[in-house]
XYZ file of N, CA and C in Angstrom:
387
model
N 3.686 -5.980 12.374
C 3.786 -6.942 13.428
C 3.829 -8.365 12.896
N 4.260 -8.542 11.665
C 4.354 -9.870 11.064
C 5.342 -10.747 11.817
N 6.316 -10.149 12.525
C 7.295 -10.921 13.267
C 6.634 -11.671 14.417
N 5.497 -11.209 14.906
C 4.809 -11.834 16.025
C 3.986 -13.045 15.596
N 3.779 -13.236 14.318
C 2.957 -14.330 13.824
C 3.814 -15.548 13.483
N 3.223 -16.719 13.647
C 3.910 -17.949 13.253
C 3.772 -18.103 11.736
N 4.633 -18.930 11.119
C 4.507 -19.158 9.670
C 3.125 -19.683 9.280
N 2.531 -20.517 10.124
C 1.195 -21.037 9.838
C 0.161 -19.922 9.834
N 0.259 -19.001 10.790
C -0.670 -17.868 10.834
C -0.504 -16.988 9.601
N 0.735 -16.787 9.153
C 0.989 -15.982 7.956
C 0.346 -16.622 6.725
N 0.513 -17.931 6.589
C -0.058 -18.648 5.442
C -1.581 -18.615 5.495
N -2.143 -18.772 6.671
C -3.604 -18.721 6.813
C -4.134 -17.330 6.465
N -3.417 -16.302 6.883
C -3.816 -14.935 6.552
C -3.769 -14.728 5.035
N -2.701 -15.218 4.386
C -2.580 -15.088 2.933
C -3.702 -15.844 2.224
N -4.033 -17.036 2.717
C -5.123 -17.815 2.122
C -6.450 -17.061 2.237
N -6.681 -16.445 3.369
C -7.919 -15.668 3.559
C -7.958 -14.465 2.624
N -6.814 -13.809 2.448
C -6.747 -12.665 1.533
C -7.017 -13.116 0.103
N -6.376 -14.207 -0.309
C -6.583 -14.733 -1.670
C -8.055 -15.066 -1.888
N -8.671 -15.699 -0.909
C -10.090 -16.043 -1.009
C -10.955 -14.791 -1.132
N -10.669 -13.777 -0.322
C -11.474 -12.551 -0.358
C -11.300 -11.783 -1.675
N -10.138 -11.930 -2.301
C -9.875 -11.243 -3.568
C -10.271 -12.081 -4.793
N -10.753 -13.293 -4.543
C -11.098 -14.226 -5.608
C -9.880 -14.520 -6.489
N -8.763 -14.807 -5.838
C -7.487 -15.089 -6.493
C -7.072 -16.498 -6.088
N -6.483 -17.228 -7.023
C -5.998 -18.577 -6.724
C -4.481 -18.593 -6.791
N -3.850 -18.831 -5.665
C -2.405 -18.935 -5.590
C -2.020 -20.349 -5.996
N -1.189 -20.476 -7.024
C -0.859 -21.796 -7.557
C 0.504 -22.291 -7.105
N 1.493 -21.409 -7.053
C 2.833 -21.797 -6.615
C 3.613 -20.541 -6.251
N 4.448 -20.654 -5.210
C 5.250 -19.503 -4.825
C 6.355 -19.913 -3.874
N 7.487 -19.222 -3.974
C 8.525 -19.349 -2.952
C 8.864 -17.961 -2.411
N 7.949 -17.050 -2.600
C 8.109 -15.655 -2.215
C 7.655 -15.464 -0.763
N 8.262 -14.519 -0.038
C 7.766 -14.217 1.310
C 6.293 -13.796 1.277
N 5.584 -14.103 2.348
C 4.141 -13.875 2.416
C 3.774 -12.415 2.164
N 4.533 -11.462 2.708
C 4.189 -10.053 2.512
C 4.300 -9.647 1.043
N 5.266 -10.211 0.327
C 5.407 -9.909 -1.102
C 4.273 -10.548 -1.903
N 3.880 -11.759 -1.513
C 2.755 -12.414 -2.179
C 1.484 -11.594 -2.001
N 1.275 -11.127 -0.779
C 0.086 -10.314 -0.502
C 0.088 -9.054 -1.356
N 1.241 -8.413 -1.474
C 1.339 -7.193 -2.286
C 0.981 -7.486 -3.742
N 1.504 -8.587 -4.286
C 1.226 -8.951 -5.678
C -0.259 -9.234 -5.893
N -0.863 -9.997 -4.996
C -2.280 -10.331 -5.136
C -3.157 -9.085 -5.061
N -2.891 -8.248 -4.069
C -3.697 -7.024 -3.911
C -3.498 -6.070 -5.094
N -2.253 -5.931 -5.543
C -1.972 -5.019 -6.646
C -2.670 -5.491 -7.925
N -2.546 -6.779 -8.232
C -3.162 -7.315 -9.453
C -4.684 -7.176 -9.398
N -5.273 -7.508 -8.267
C -6.727 -7.408 -8.141
C -7.200 -5.962 -8.294
N -6.520 -5.032 -7.632
C -6.937 -3.630 -7.726
C -6.726 -3.087 -9.135
N -5.661 -3.531 -9.802
C -5.415 -3.106 -11.175
C -6.555 -3.561 -12.078
N -6.950 -4.810 -11.954
C -8.016 -5.341 -12.808
C -9.379 -4.749 -12.478
N -9.577 -4.337 -11.234
C -10.869 -3.770 -10.830
C -10.980 -2.273 -11.090
N -9.873 -1.608 -11.432
C -9.872 -0.157 -11.632
C -10.468 0.186 -13.002
N -11.619 0.833 -13.035
C -12.250 1.150 -14.322
C -11.483 2.190 -15.135
N -10.632 2.978 -14.501
C -9.890 4.003 -15.237
C -8.694 3.427 -16.000
N -8.289 2.200 -15.681
C -7.135 1.575 -16.339
C -7.474 1.182 -17.768
N -8.624 0.615 -17.936
C -8.973 0.084 -19.248
C -10.425 0.377 -19.570
N -10.692 0.666 -20.819
C -12.067 0.872 -21.246
C -12.717 -0.453 -21.624
N -11.921 -1.538 -21.611
C -12.458 -2.851 -21.956
C -13.390 -3.335 -20.843
N -14.332 -4.190 -21.189
C -15.214 -4.743 -20.155
C -14.410 -5.496 -19.102
N -14.964 -5.576 -17.906
C -14.264 -6.207 -16.782
C -13.879 -7.653 -17.091
N -14.684 -8.353 -17.871
C -14.403 -9.751 -18.166
C -13.312 -9.921 -19.227
N -12.784 -8.811 -19.759
C -11.776 -8.885 -20.814
C -10.585 -7.983 -20.459
N -9.806 -8.353 -19.426
C -8.680 -7.504 -19.018
C -7.539 -7.559 -20.023
N -6.702 -6.538 -20.015
C -5.544 -6.503 -20.896
C -4.348 -7.093 -20.143
N -3.936 -8.321 -20.490
C -2.841 -8.961 -19.755
C -1.509 -8.231 -19.898
N -1.275 -7.599 -21.041
C -0.015 -6.876 -21.256
C 0.107 -5.707 -20.291
N -0.968 -4.951 -20.138
C -0.937 -3.812 -19.218
C -0.744 -4.267 -17.773
N -1.404 -5.347 -17.399
C -1.252 -5.872 -16.041
C 0.188 -6.330 -15.802
N 0.751 -7.091 -16.733
C 2.129 -7.585 -16.578
C 3.110 -6.423 -16.442
N 2.954 -5.422 -17.278
C 3.850 -4.265 -17.236
C 3.719 -3.519 -15.902
N 2.491 -3.312 -15.450
C 2.267 -2.578 -14.208
C 2.789 -3.345 -12.992
N 2.559 -4.649 -12.949
C 3.029 -5.454 -11.822
C 4.553 -5.514 -11.796
N 5.174 -5.634 -12.950
C 6.640 -5.624 -13.053
C 7.198 -4.303 -12.534
N 6.614 -3.190 -12.972
C 7.083 -1.872 -12.528
C 6.889 -1.679 -11.032
N 5.772 -2.150 -10.498
C 5.512 -2.051 -9.066
C 6.587 -2.794 -8.271
N 6.886 -4.011 -8.672
C 7.887 -4.794 -7.943
C 9.299 -4.262 -8.167
N 9.599 -3.755 -9.357
C 10.902 -3.117 -9.585
C 11.092 -1.929 -8.643
N 10.049 -1.129 -8.477
C 10.183 0.079 -7.659
C 10.227 -0.231 -6.160
N 9.532 -1.271 -5.727
C 9.478 -1.586 -4.301
C 10.598 -2.532 -3.861
N 10.920 -3.526 -4.691
C 11.863 -4.569 -4.286
C 13.163 -4.594 -5.100
N 13.392 -3.596 -5.914
C 14.611 -3.556 -6.717
C 14.386 -4.119 -8.115
N 15.320 -3.839 -9.002
C 15.159 -4.189 -10.417
C 15.301 -5.687 -10.674
N 14.990 -6.060 -11.893
C 15.124 -7.411 -12.450
C 13.895 -8.284 -12.221
N 12.718 -7.660 -12.057
C 11.475 -8.416 -11.982
C 10.918 -8.588 -13.385
N 10.248 -9.704 -13.601
C 9.629 -10.013 -14.884
C 8.220 -10.524 -14.599
N 7.317 -10.276 -15.531
C 5.940 -10.711 -15.339
C 5.358 -11.145 -16.678
N 4.684 -12.276 -16.658
C 3.980 -12.796 -17.828
C 2.536 -12.986 -17.397
N 1.616 -12.493 -18.217
C 0.192 -12.643 -17.913
C -0.555 -13.006 -19.183
N -1.496 -13.899 -19.063
C -2.292 -14.293 -20.216
C -3.264 -15.396 -19.866
N -4.013 -15.811 -20.870
C -5.019 -16.846 -20.661
C -4.502 -18.237 -20.986
N -3.456 -18.321 -21.818
C -2.936 -19.626 -22.191
C -1.477 -19.480 -22.598
N -0.580 -19.961 -21.769
C 0.836 -19.924 -22.094
C 1.570 -20.967 -21.265
N 2.724 -21.348 -21.723
C 3.592 -22.237 -20.969
C 4.848 -21.470 -20.626
N 5.518 -21.907 -19.581
C 6.750 -21.207 -19.225
C 7.668 -22.119 -18.425
N 8.924 -21.804 -18.488
C 9.952 -22.383 -17.639
C 10.906 -21.257 -17.364
N 11.052 -20.874 -16.112
C 11.892 -19.723 -15.785
C 12.906 -20.094 -14.720
N 14.042 -19.435 -14.776
C 15.035 -19.516 -13.723
C 14.905 -18.233 -12.924
N 14.785 -18.355 -11.616
C 14.529 -17.175 -10.789
C 15.430 -17.181 -9.568
N 15.548 -16.017 -8.968
C 16.293 -15.879 -7.720
C 15.497 -16.526 -6.591
N 16.179 -17.107 -5.600
C 15.466 -17.696 -4.462
C 14.559 -16.650 -3.788
N 13.342 -17.048 -3.488
C 12.389 -16.145 -2.857
C 11.763 -15.160 -3.818
N 11.900 -15.405 -5.116
C 11.405 -14.453 -6.104
C 10.542 -15.069 -7.183
N 9.615 -15.961 -6.818
C 8.744 -16.584 -7.813
C 7.325 -16.688 -7.280
N 6.366 -16.390 -8.164
C 4.956 -16.517 -7.806
C 4.140 -16.789 -9.054
N 3.220 -17.734 -8.958
C 2.323 -18.081 -10.046
C 0.914 -18.106 -9.470
N 0.018 -17.271 -10.021
C -1.342 -17.197 -9.505
C -2.310 -16.872 -10.624
N -3.593 -16.991 -10.337
C -4.607 -16.680 -11.345
C -5.724 -15.853 -10.731
N -6.292 -15.030 -11.588
C -7.466 -14.233 -11.240
C -8.465 -14.470 -12.351
N -9.583 -15.078 -11.997
C -10.590 -15.466 -12.977
C -9.912 -16.361 -14.016
N -9.919 -15.990 -15.290
C -9.295 -16.827 -16.322
C -7.918 -16.300 -16.740
N -7.373 -15.372 -15.980
C -6.074 -14.781 -16.286
C -5.005 -15.385 -15.370
N -3.905 -15.858 -15.956
C -2.817 -16.461 -15.206
C -1.611 -15.526 -15.212
N -0.917 -15.442 -14.070
C 0.191 -14.499 -13.912
C 1.395 -15.210 -13.310
N 2.557 -15.024 -13.944
C 3.829 -15.494 -13.406
C 4.659 -14.251 -13.131
N 5.118 -14.113 -11.905
C 5.949 -12.985 -11.487
C 7.230 -13.572 -10.914
N 8.385 -13.132 -11.438
C 9.643 -13.692 -10.947
C 10.772 -12.685 -11.056
N 11.802 -12.926 -10.252
C 12.969 -12.045 -10.210
C 14.189 -12.828 -10.665
N 15.027 -12.161 -11.434
C 16.293 -12.760 -11.847
C 17.435 -12.012 -11.178
N 18.598 -12.607 -11.217
C 19.779 -11.984 -10.622
C 20.429 -11.055 -11.628
N 20.859 -9.906 -11.160
C 21.539 -8.936 -12.015
C 22.966 -8.775 -11.502
N 23.913 -8.956 -12.392
C 25.318 -8.756 -12.034
C 25.874 -7.632 -12.895
N 26.590 -6.742 -12.262
C 27.230 -5.651 -12.985
C 28.473 -6.166 -13.702
N 28.655 -5.763 -14.943
C 29.855 -6.101 -15.680
C 30.851 -4.978 -15.442
N 31.965 -5.294 -14.786
C 32.932 -4.264 -14.466
C 34.075 -4.231 -15.475
N 34.388 -5.380 -16.042
C 35.420 -5.427 -17.077
C 35.199 -6.648 -17.935
N 35.698 -6.609 -19.143
C 35.572 -7.723 -20.044
C 36.512 -8.841 -19.622
N 36.016 -10.079 -19.730
C 36.888 -11.219 -19.473
C 37.806 -11.384 -20.692
N 39.016 -11.922 -20.502
C 39.954 -12.066 -21.620
C 39.386 -12.804 -22.824
N 38.568 -13.819 -22.618
C 38.028 -14.582 -23.738
C 37.006 -13.801 -24.536
N 36.424 -12.757 -23.978
C 35.392 -12.002 -24.685
C 35.927 -10.698 -25.281
N 37.213 -10.402 -25.109
C 37.783 -9.185 -25.674
C 38.056 -9.394 -27.165
N 37.866 -8.343 -27.909
C 38.097 -8.392 -29.351
C 39.559 -7.978 -29.605
N 40.246 -8.769 -30.430
C 41.655 -8.478 -30.728
C 41.761 -7.496 -31.866
């Protein structure tokens, strides 16, 4: 019933979810339902004791990035990318509506989608003579 809500109500709901999950949303141009899915998935992944034998305060960013990428590839189509870590810089080009940057505790996550084009034939300039 998300169609019945105003954009302000959607944003307020997302803010409440982020607060309840102890997640900080830093930047996004993604639809609210996709943002909610990413926040909930990342939080549940980090809270699942069967995922990692490491202490809760020391999550494995590589495993989280891989799992979040696979989740979004399977639900929203291919070409999702995810970077997770405690200290990194980035500049990415993404498809409209396909970018999110958030943090959980001291872990920062960038999730974004790129455009995929099928190559149907070689262009004349790229053919080998």
